[in-house]
Structure formats: structure tokens, C-alpha cells
Coordinates of N, CA, C and O in Angstrom, one line a residue:
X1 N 0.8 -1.2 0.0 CA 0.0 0.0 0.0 C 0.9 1.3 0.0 O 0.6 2.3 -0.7
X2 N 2.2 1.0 1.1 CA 2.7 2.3 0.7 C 3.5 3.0 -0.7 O 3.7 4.1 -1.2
X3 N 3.7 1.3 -1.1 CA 4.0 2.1 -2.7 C 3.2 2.4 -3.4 O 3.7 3.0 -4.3
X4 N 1.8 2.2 -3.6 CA 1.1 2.7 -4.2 C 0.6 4.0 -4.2 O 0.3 4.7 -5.2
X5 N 0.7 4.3 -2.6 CA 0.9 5.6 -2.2 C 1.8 6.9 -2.3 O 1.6 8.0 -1.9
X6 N 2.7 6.1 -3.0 CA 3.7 7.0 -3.2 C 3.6 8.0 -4.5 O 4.3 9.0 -4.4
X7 N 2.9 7.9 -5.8 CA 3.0 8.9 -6.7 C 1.6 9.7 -6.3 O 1.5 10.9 -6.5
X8 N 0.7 9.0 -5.7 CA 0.0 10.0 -4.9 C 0.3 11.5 -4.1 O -0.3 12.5 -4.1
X9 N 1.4 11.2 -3.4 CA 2.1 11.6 -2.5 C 1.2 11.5 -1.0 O 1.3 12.2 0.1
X10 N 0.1 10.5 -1.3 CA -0.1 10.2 0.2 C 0.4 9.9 1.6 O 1.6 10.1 1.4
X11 N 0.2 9.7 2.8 CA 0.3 9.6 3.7 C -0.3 8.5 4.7 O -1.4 8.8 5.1
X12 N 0.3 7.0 5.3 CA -0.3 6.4 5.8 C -0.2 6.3 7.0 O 0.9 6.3 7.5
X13 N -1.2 6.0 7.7 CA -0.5 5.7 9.5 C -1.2 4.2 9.7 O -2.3 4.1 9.2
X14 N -0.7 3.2 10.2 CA -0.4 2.1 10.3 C -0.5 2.0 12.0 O 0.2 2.6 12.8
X15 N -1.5 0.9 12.3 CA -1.6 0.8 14.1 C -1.5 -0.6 14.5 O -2.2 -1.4 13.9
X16 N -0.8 -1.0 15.4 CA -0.7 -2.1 16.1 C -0.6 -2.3 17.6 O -0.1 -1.3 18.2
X17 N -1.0 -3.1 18.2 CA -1.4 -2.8 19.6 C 0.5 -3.6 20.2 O 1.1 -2.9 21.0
X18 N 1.1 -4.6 19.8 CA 2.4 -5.3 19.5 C 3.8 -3.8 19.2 O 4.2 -3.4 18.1
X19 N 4.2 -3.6 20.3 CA 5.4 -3.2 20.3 C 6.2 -4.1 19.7 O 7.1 -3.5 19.1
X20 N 6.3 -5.3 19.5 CA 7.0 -6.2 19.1 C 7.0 -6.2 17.5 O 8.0 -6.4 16.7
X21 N 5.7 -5.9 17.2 CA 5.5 -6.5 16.0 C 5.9 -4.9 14.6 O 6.3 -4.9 13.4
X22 N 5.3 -3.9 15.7 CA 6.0 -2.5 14.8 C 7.7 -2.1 14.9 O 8.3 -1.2 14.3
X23 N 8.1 -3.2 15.9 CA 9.6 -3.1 15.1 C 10.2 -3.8 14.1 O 11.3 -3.5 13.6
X24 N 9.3 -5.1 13.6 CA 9.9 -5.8 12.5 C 8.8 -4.7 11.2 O 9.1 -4.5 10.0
X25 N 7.9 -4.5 11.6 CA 7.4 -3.6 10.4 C 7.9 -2.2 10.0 O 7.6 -1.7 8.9
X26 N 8.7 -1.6 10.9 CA 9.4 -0.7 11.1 C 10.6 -1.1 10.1 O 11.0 -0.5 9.1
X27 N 11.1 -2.1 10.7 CA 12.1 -2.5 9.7 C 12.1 -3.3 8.4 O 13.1 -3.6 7.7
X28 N 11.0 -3.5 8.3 CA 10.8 -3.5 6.6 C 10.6 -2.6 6.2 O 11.3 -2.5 5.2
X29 N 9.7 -1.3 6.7 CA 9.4 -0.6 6.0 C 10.9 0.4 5.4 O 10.9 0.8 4.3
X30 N 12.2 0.8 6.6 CA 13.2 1.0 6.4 C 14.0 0.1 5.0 O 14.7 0.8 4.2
X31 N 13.9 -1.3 5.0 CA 14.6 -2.0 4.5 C 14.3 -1.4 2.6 O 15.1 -1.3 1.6
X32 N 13.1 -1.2 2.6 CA 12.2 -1.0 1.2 C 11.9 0.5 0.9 O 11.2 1.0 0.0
X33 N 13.1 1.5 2.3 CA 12.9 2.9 2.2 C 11.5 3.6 2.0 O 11.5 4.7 1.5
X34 N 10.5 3.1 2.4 CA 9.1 3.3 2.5 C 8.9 3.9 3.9 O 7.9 4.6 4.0
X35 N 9.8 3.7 5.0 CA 9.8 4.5 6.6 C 9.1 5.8 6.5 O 8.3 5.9 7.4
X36 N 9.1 6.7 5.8 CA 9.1 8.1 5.5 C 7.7 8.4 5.4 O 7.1 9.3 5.9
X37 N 7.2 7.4 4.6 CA 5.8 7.3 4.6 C 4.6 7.2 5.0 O 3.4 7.7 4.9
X38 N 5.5 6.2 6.0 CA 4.1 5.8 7.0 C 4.4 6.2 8.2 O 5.5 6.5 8.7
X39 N 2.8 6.1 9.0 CA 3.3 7.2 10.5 C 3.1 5.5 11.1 O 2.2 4.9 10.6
X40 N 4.0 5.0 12.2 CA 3.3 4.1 12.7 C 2.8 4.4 14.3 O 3.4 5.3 14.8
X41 N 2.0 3.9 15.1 CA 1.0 4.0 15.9 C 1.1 2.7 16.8 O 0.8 1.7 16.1
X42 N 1.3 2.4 18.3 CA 1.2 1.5 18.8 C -0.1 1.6 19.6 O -0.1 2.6 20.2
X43 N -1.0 1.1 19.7 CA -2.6 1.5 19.3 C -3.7 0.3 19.5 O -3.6 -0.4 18.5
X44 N -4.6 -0.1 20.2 CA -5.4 -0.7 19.6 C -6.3 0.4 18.4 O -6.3 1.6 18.1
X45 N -7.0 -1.0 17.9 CA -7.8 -0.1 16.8 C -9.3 0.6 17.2 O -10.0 1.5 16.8
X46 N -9.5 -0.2 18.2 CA -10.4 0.9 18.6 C -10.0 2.0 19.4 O -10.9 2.8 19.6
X47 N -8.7 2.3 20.1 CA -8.3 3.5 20.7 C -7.9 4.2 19.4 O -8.0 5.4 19.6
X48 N -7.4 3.9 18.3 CA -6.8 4.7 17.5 C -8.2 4.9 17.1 O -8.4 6.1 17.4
X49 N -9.5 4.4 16.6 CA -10.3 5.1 16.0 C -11.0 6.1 16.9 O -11.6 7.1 16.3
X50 N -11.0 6.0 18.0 CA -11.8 6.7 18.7 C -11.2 8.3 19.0 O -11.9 9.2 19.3
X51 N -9.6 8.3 18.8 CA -9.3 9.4 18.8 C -8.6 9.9 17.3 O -7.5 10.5 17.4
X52 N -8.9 9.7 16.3 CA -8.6 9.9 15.3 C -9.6 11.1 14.8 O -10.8 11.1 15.0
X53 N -8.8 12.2 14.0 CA -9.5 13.3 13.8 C -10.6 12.9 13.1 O -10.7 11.8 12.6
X54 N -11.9 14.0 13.1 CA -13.2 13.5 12.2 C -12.1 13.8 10.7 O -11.0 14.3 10.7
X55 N -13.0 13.3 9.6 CA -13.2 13.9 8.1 C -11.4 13.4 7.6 O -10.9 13.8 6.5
X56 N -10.8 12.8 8.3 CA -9.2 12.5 8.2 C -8.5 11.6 7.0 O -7.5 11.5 6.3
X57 N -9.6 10.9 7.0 CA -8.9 9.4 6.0 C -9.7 9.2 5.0 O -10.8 8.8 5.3
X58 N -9.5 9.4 3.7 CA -9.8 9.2 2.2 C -10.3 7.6 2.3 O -11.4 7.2 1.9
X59 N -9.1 6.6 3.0 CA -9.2 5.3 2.4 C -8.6 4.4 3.8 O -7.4 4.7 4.2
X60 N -9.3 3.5 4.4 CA -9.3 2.6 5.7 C -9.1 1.4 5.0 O -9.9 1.1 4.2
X61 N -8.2 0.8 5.4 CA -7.8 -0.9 5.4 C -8.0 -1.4 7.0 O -7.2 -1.3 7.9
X62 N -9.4 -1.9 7.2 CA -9.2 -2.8 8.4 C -8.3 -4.1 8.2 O -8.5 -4.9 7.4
X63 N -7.5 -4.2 9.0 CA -7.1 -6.1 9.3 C -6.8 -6.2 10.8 O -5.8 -6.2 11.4
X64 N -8.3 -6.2 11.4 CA -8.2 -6.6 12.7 C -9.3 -7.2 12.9 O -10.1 -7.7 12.0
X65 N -9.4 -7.2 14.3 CA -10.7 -8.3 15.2 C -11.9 -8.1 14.0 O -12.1 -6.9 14.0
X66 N -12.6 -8.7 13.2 CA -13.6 -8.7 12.5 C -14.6 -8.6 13.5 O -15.4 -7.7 13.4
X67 N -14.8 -9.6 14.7 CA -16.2 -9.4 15.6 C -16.2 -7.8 16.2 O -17.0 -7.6 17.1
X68 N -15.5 -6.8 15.9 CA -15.1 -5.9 16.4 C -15.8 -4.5 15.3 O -16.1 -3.5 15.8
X69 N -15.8 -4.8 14.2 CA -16.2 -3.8 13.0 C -17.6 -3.2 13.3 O -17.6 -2.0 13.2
X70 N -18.7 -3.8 13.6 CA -19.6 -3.1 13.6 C -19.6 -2.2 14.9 O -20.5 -1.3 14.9
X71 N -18.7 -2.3 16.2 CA -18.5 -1.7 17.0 C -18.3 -0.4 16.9 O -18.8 0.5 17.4
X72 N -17.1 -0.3 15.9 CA -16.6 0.7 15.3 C -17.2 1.7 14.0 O -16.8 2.8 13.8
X73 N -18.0 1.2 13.4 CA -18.6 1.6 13.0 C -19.2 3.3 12.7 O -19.3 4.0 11.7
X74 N -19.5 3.6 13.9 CA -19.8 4.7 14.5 C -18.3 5.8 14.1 O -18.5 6.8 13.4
X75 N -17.3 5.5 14.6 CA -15.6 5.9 14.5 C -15.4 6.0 13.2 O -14.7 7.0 12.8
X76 N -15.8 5.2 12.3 CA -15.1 4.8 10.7 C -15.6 5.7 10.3 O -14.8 6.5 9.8
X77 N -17.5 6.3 10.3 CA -18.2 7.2 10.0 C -17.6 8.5 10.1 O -17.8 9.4 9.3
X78 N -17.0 8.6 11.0 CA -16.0 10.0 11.7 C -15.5 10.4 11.0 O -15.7 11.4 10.3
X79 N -14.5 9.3 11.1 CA -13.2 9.5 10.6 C -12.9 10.2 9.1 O -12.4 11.2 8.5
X80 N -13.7 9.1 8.8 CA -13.7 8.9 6.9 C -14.3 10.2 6.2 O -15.3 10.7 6.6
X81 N -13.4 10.7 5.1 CA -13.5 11.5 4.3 C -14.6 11.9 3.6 O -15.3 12.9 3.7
X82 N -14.4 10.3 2.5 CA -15.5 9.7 1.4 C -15.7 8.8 1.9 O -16.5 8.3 1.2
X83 N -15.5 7.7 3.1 CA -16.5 6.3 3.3 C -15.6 5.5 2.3 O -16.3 5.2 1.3
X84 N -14.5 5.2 2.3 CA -13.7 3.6 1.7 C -13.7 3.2 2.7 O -13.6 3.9 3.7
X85 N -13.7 1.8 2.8 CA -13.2 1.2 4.2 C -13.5 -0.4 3.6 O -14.5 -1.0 3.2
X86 N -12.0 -0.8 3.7 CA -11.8 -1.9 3.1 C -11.6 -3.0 4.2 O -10.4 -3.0 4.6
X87 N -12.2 -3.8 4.8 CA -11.7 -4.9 5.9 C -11.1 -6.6 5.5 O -12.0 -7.5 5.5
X88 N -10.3 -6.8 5.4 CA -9.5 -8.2 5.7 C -10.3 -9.0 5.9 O -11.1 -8.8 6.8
X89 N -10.6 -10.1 5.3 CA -11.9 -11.2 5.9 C -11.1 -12.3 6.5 O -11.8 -13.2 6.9
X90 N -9.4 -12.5 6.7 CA -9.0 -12.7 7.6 C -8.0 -12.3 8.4 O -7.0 -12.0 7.8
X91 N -8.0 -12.2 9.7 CA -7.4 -12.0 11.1 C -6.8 -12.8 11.7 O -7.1 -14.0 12.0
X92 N -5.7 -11.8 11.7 CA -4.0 -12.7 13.2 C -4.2 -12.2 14.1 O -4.6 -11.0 14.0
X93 N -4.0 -12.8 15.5 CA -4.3 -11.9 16.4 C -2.9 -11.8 16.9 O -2.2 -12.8 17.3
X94 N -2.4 -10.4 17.0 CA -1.0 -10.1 16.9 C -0.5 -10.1 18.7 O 0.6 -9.9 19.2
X95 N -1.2 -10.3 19.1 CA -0.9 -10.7 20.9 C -1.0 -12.0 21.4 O -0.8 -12.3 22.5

């Protein structure tokens, strides 16, 4: 995604609740010079959605808890620009 982002000149921020797991993503993202890119966030996704500015995000990639989406729901509405919101139909649970 982040290269795709890139002649855009978009901007991604990326959340994980795993200290562990945004330092190997961190270092990919370094490895592939994509770092610059992305903002990363240690986060659940419902604390990141809940404090995420309104009207913010053009385009949402969920890949998290699925039983969790309609929860959020409410937050995505917020958030979201134009209403993309793309979700994963499967989940790792990174803890």
C-alpha cells in the first residue's frame, strides 16, 4: 500500500497494539525505504479510531478483530473522508 501511495504523495499511518511486531514492520518498512511514509502508531484499533480526527482518511484498510467492526462503525463514519473502508476477511491476532 505504501507504494502505491507514493505517486499519490499520500500519507499512511499504520496501528498495532504489539510493540514487538512494529519493530519488525518498522524494519521493513526501512529495508524497502518506505519509513518516510508511514506514520506508525502502537494502538489498539479501537483507541486509534476513537481518537482519530473527524473527516481524516480518504481510504481505511481494516485487518483486525472482525467481531469488532460493527463496534466501530460509528468511529469509521467519523473519521472517513468519502467512506472507503476496506476490511480483511482474515485475522491474526498479533498478541
Amino acid at each position: 500500500m505504501a507504494r502505491a501511495a507514493l505517486p499519490g504523495n499520500a500519507t499512511i499511518d499504520a496501528v498495532c497494539p504489539s510493540p514487538e511486531s512494529l519493530e519488525v514492520i518498522s524494519q521493513h518498512l526501512q529495508e524497502c525505504q518506505l519509513l518516510h511514509h508511514v506514520t506508525l502508531h502502537q494502538s489498539t484499533a479501537a483507541d486509534f479510531l476513537q481518537q482519530a480526527p473527524p473527516n481524516h482518511y480518504d481510504f481505511i484498510f481494516l485487518n483486525a478483530d472482525r467481531n469488532q467492526y460493527a463496534a466501530w462503525w460509528t468511529d469509521l463514519l467519523r473519521i472517513s473522508h468519502r467512506l472507503l473502508v476496506v476490511c480483511n476477511a482474515a485475522y491474526r491476532d498479533w498478541e
